[in-house]
Amino acid sequence: MTAKAPTGRVTRRRVRTRANLLDAAFAVFAAKGFGRVSIEEVCESAGYSRGAFYSNFDSLDELFFALYEQRADLIAEQVTTALAADGPGLDVPAAVERVTEVLLLDRDWLLVKTDFLVHAARDPAVARTLLEHRARLRRAIADRLARARGHTALPAVLGDADEAAHAVVAAYDGVTTQLLLDRDVAGARVWLGQLLTALLTDGSTRH
């Protein structure tokens, strides 16, 4: 599944229309759930006609994926930027602190992401696309951990950098699942920081 490629000259008005449709869809999906939303509801929320919708997206599935891709790319960029601040080595506690400070932990986004996960679980084509995006985030983390090898020791139990990256993403998944239930964003940031620090060090590092 891929977002519709623009044809011809892309005007600023069309870019703005697309952005407004994505913003409106995000609010509607978060409030009602993907399977309970119609194109008409997205158009009404954005203040556009069905024609405006279909000039940007072929279907709700395509819009839903574009929305996921937008937020997933933002998270990958946040994590990559936070991990890139050190030199050849990796100051794990400092890097974890940077990641947990900037990482998108928005409950509405997590609701939409969870809908996407459930949708992907029932559709192999969507699942492949989702796995590709998750792999991209893991590669960004793994590449940074691999560059730190020889400068920063990671617990042997994690194996190589790829396996360590899998563990980091799994920790994020666990924290965000809990956040959906308890709605404690501040607590989620603290917990994520503690988990990642314990995971990537011997657990004895303190600020």
Short mmCIF file of C-alpha atoms in Angstrom, two decimals:
data_model
loop_
_atom_site.label_atom_id
_atom_site.label_comp_id
_atom_site.label_asym_id
_atom_site.label_seq_id
_atom_site.Cartn_x
_atom_site.Cartn_y
_atom_site.Cartn_z
CA MET A 1 0.00 0.00 0.00
CA THR A 2 1.47 3.35 -1.04
CA ALA A 3 0.17 6.90 -0.95
CA LYS A 4 -1.08 8.35 -4.20
CA ALA A 5 1.72 9.96 -6.19
CA PRO A 6 0.94 13.54 -7.18
CA THR A 7 0.53 14.13 -10.89
CA GLY A 8 1.49 17.31 -12.69
CA ARG A 9 2.23 20.50 -10.81
CA VAL A 10 1.44 20.28 -7.11
CA THR A 11 -0.02 23.60 -6.04
CA ARG A 12 0.28 25.06 -2.57
CA ARG A 13 -3.48 24.85 -2.32
CA ARG A 14 -3.44 21.11 -2.98
CA VAL A 15 -0.66 20.59 -0.43
CA ARG A 16 -2.72 22.54 2.11
CA THR A 17 -5.87 20.56 1.27
CA ARG A 18 -4.05 17.28 1.73
CA ALA A 19 -2.59 18.42 5.06
CA ASN A 20 -6.00 19.56 6.29
CA LEU A 21 -7.58 16.24 5.30
CA LEU A 22 -4.86 14.37 7.21
CA ASP A 23 -5.36 16.55 10.29
CA ALA A 24 -9.12 16.11 10.18
CA ALA A 25 -8.82 12.36 9.64
CA PHE A 26 -6.46 12.08 12.60
CA ALA A 27 -9.01 13.71 14.91
CA VAL A 28 -11.90 11.61 13.59
CA PHE A 29 -9.97 8.33 13.65
CA ALA A 30 -8.78 8.99 17.21
CA ALA A 31 -12.31 9.79 18.38
CA LYS A 32 -14.24 7.02 16.62
CA GLY A 33 -11.81 4.36 15.40
CA PHE A 34 -10.79 3.54 11.85
CA GLY A 35 -13.53 1.02 11.12
CA ARG A 36 -16.28 3.43 12.20
CA VAL A 37 -15.32 6.42 10.06
CA SER A 38 -16.67 7.30 6.61
CA ILE A 39 -15.19 9.48 3.90
CA GLU A 40 -18.09 11.88 4.41
CA GLU A 41 -17.16 12.35 8.07
CA VAL A 42 -13.55 13.14 7.20
CA CYS A 43 -14.67 15.63 4.52
CA GLU A 44 -17.15 17.28 6.89
CA SER A 45 -14.51 17.61 9.61
CA ALA A 46 -12.02 19.13 7.16
CA GLY A 47 -14.60 21.34 5.43
CA TYR A 48 -14.04 19.83 1.99
CA SER A 49 -16.09 18.00 -0.64
CA ARG A 50 -15.70 14.37 -1.66
CA GLY A 51 -14.06 15.68 -4.83
CA ALA A 52 -11.29 17.25 -2.77
CA PHE A 53 -10.84 13.97 -0.95
CA TYR A 54 -10.58 11.90 -4.12
CA SER A 55 -8.13 14.34 -5.69
CA ASN A 56 -5.72 13.40 -2.90
CA PHE A 57 -6.62 9.84 -1.87
CA ASP A 58 -8.20 6.84 -3.55
CA SER A 59 -9.72 5.46 -0.35
CA LEU A 60 -9.84 5.70 3.42
CA ASP A 61 -7.24 2.94 3.56
CA GLU A 62 -4.82 5.09 1.57
CA LEU A 63 -5.49 8.12 3.78
CA PHE A 64 -5.09 5.98 6.89
CA PHE A 65 -1.74 4.71 5.69
CA ALA A 66 -0.56 8.23 4.76
CA LEU A 67 -1.46 9.34 8.28
CA TYR A 68 0.45 6.45 9.81
CA GLU A 69 3.44 7.08 7.55
CA GLN A 70 3.52 10.76 8.52
CA ARG A 71 3.66 10.01 12.26
CA ALA A 72 5.98 7.00 11.93
CA ASP A 73 8.46 9.11 9.96
CA LEU A 74 8.33 11.77 12.68
CA ILE A 75 9.12 9.20 15.40
CA ALA A 76 12.01 7.74 13.38
CA GLU A 77 13.42 11.25 12.90
CA GLN A 78 13.05 12.06 16.61
CA VAL A 79 14.86 8.90 17.68
CA THR A 80 17.60 9.24 15.05
CA THR A 81 18.28 12.88 15.97
CA ALA A 82 18.37 12.12 19.69
CA LEU A 83 20.82 9.25 19.20
CA ALA A 84 23.10 11.19 16.84
CA ALA A 85 24.16 13.84 19.37
CA ASP A 86 27.11 11.89 20.87
CA GLY A 87 30.46 11.21 19.21
CA PRO A 88 31.62 7.75 18.15
CA GLY A 89 30.63 6.35 21.53
CA LEU A 90 27.17 6.44 23.02
CA ASP A 91 26.39 8.00 26.38
CA VAL A 92 23.45 5.69 27.02
CA PRO A 93 21.81 7.57 29.95
CA ALA A 94 22.12 10.91 28.14
CA ALA A 95 20.83 9.46 24.86
CA VAL A 96 17.90 7.79 26.63
CA GLU A 97 17.04 11.06 28.33
CA ARG A 98 17.04 12.87 24.99
CA VAL A 99 14.86 10.21 23.37
CA THR A 100 12.29 10.17 26.18
CA GLU A 101 12.11 13.97 26.24
CA VAL A 102 11.30 14.39 22.53
CA LEU A 103 9.55 11.13 21.61
CA LEU A 104 5.95 11.46 20.49
CA LEU A 105 3.80 9.96 23.24
CA ASP A 106 0.44 11.31 22.20
CA ARG A 107 -2.52 9.18 23.28
CA ASP A 108 -4.61 10.05 20.21
CA TRP A 109 -1.75 8.94 17.97
CA LEU A 110 -1.44 5.71 19.96
CA LEU A 111 -5.16 5.03 19.46
CA VAL A 112 -4.77 5.51 15.70
CA LYS A 113 -1.60 3.39 15.66
CA THR A 114 -3.37 0.59 17.52
CA ASP A 115 -6.20 0.66 14.96
CA PHE A 116 -3.58 0.39 12.23
CA LEU A 117 -1.94 -2.60 13.94
CA VAL A 118 -5.29 -4.40 14.17
CA HIS A 119 -6.08 -3.53 10.55
CA ALA A 120 -2.65 -4.81 9.45
CA ALA A 121 -3.10 -8.05 11.39
CA ARG A 122 -6.08 -8.85 9.15
CA ASP A 123 -4.55 -7.72 5.85
CA PRO A 124 -1.20 -9.23 4.75
CA ALA A 125 -0.48 -6.39 2.31
CA VAL A 126 -0.95 -3.75 4.99
CA ALA A 127 1.08 -5.89 7.41
CA ARG A 128 4.02 -5.93 4.99
CA THR A 129 3.96 -2.16 4.74
CA LEU A 130 3.77 -1.78 8.50
CA LEU A 131 6.67 -4.19 8.99
CA GLU A 132 8.75 -2.16 6.53
CA HIS A 133 8.16 1.01 8.55
CA ARG A 134 8.97 -0.69 11.84
CA ALA A 135 12.11 -2.15 10.27
CA ARG A 136 13.20 1.33 9.24
CA LEU A 137 12.99 2.55 12.84
CA ARG A 138 14.87 -0.51 14.08
CA ARG A 139 17.59 -0.01 11.44
CA ALA A 140 18.10 3.59 12.56
CA ILE A 141 18.57 2.41 16.14
CA ALA A 142 20.69 -0.58 15.15
CA ASP A 143 22.99 1.53 12.97
CA ARG A 144 23.65 3.90 15.87
CA LEU A 145 24.29 1.04 18.30
CA ALA A 146 26.60 -0.64 15.79
CA ARG A 147 28.65 2.54 15.41
CA ALA A 148 29.05 2.66 19.18
CA ARG A 149 30.53 -0.86 19.32
CA GLY A 150 34.14 -0.65 20.47
CA HIS A 151 33.40 2.62 22.27
CA THR A 152 30.36 1.73 24.36
CA ALA A 153 29.73 -1.71 25.81
CA LEU A 154 26.21 -3.11 25.57
CA PRO A 155 24.99 -6.04 27.68
CA ALA A 156 26.07 -9.31 26.05
CA VAL A 157 22.60 -10.77 26.52
CA LEU A 158 21.29 -8.41 23.82
CA GLY A 159 23.44 -10.06 21.18
CA ASP A 160 24.17 -7.87 18.16
CA ALA A 161 22.95 -4.36 17.38
CA ASP A 162 19.93 -5.63 15.44
CA GLU A 163 18.71 -7.68 18.39
CA ALA A 164 19.30 -4.74 20.72
CA ALA A 165 17.20 -2.53 18.42
CA HIS A 166 14.38 -5.10 18.51
CA ALA A 167 14.48 -4.94 22.30
CA VAL A 168 14.36 -1.13 22.31
CA VAL A 169 11.29 -1.07 20.05
CA ALA A 170 9.63 -3.76 22.16
CA ALA A 171 10.16 -1.63 25.28
CA TYR A 172 8.55 1.34 23.51
CA ASP A 173 5.60 -0.83 22.47
CA GLY A 174 5.07 -2.01 26.04
CA VAL A 175 5.19 1.47 27.52
CA THR A 176 2.78 2.90 24.96
CA THR A 177 0.31 0.06 25.54
CA GLN A 178 0.24 0.91 29.24
CA LEU A 179 -0.15 4.60 28.37
CA LEU A 180 -3.33 3.83 26.45
CA LEU A 181 -4.82 2.47 29.66
CA ASP A 182 -3.54 4.76 32.41
CA ARG A 183 -3.20 8.01 30.37
CA ASP A 184 -0.11 8.98 32.39
CA VAL A 185 2.23 10.58 29.82
CA ALA A 186 4.73 11.83 32.41
CA GLY A 187 4.85 8.40 34.01
CA ALA A 188 5.30 6.77 30.59
CA ARG A 189 8.36 8.92 29.86
CA VAL A 190 9.91 8.01 33.22
CA TRP A 191 9.16 4.32 32.79
CA LEU A 192 10.50 4.28 29.23
CA GLY A 193 13.70 5.96 30.40
CA GLN A 194 14.16 3.42 33.18
CA LEU A 195 13.50 0.47 30.86
CA LEU A 196 15.86 1.65 28.13
CA THR A 197 18.64 2.51 30.58
CA ALA A 198 18.36 -0.90 32.27
CA LEU A 199 18.17 -2.59 28.87
CA LEU A 200 21.20 -0.90 27.31
CA THR A 201 23.46 -0.85 30.40
CA ASP A 202 24.07 -3.18 33.30
CA GLY A 203 21.33 -1.32 35.19
CA SER A 204 23.70 0.34 37.62
CA THR A 205 24.05 3.69 35.85
CA ARG A 206 22.60 6.61 37.75
CA HIS A 207 22.35 10.32 37.03
#
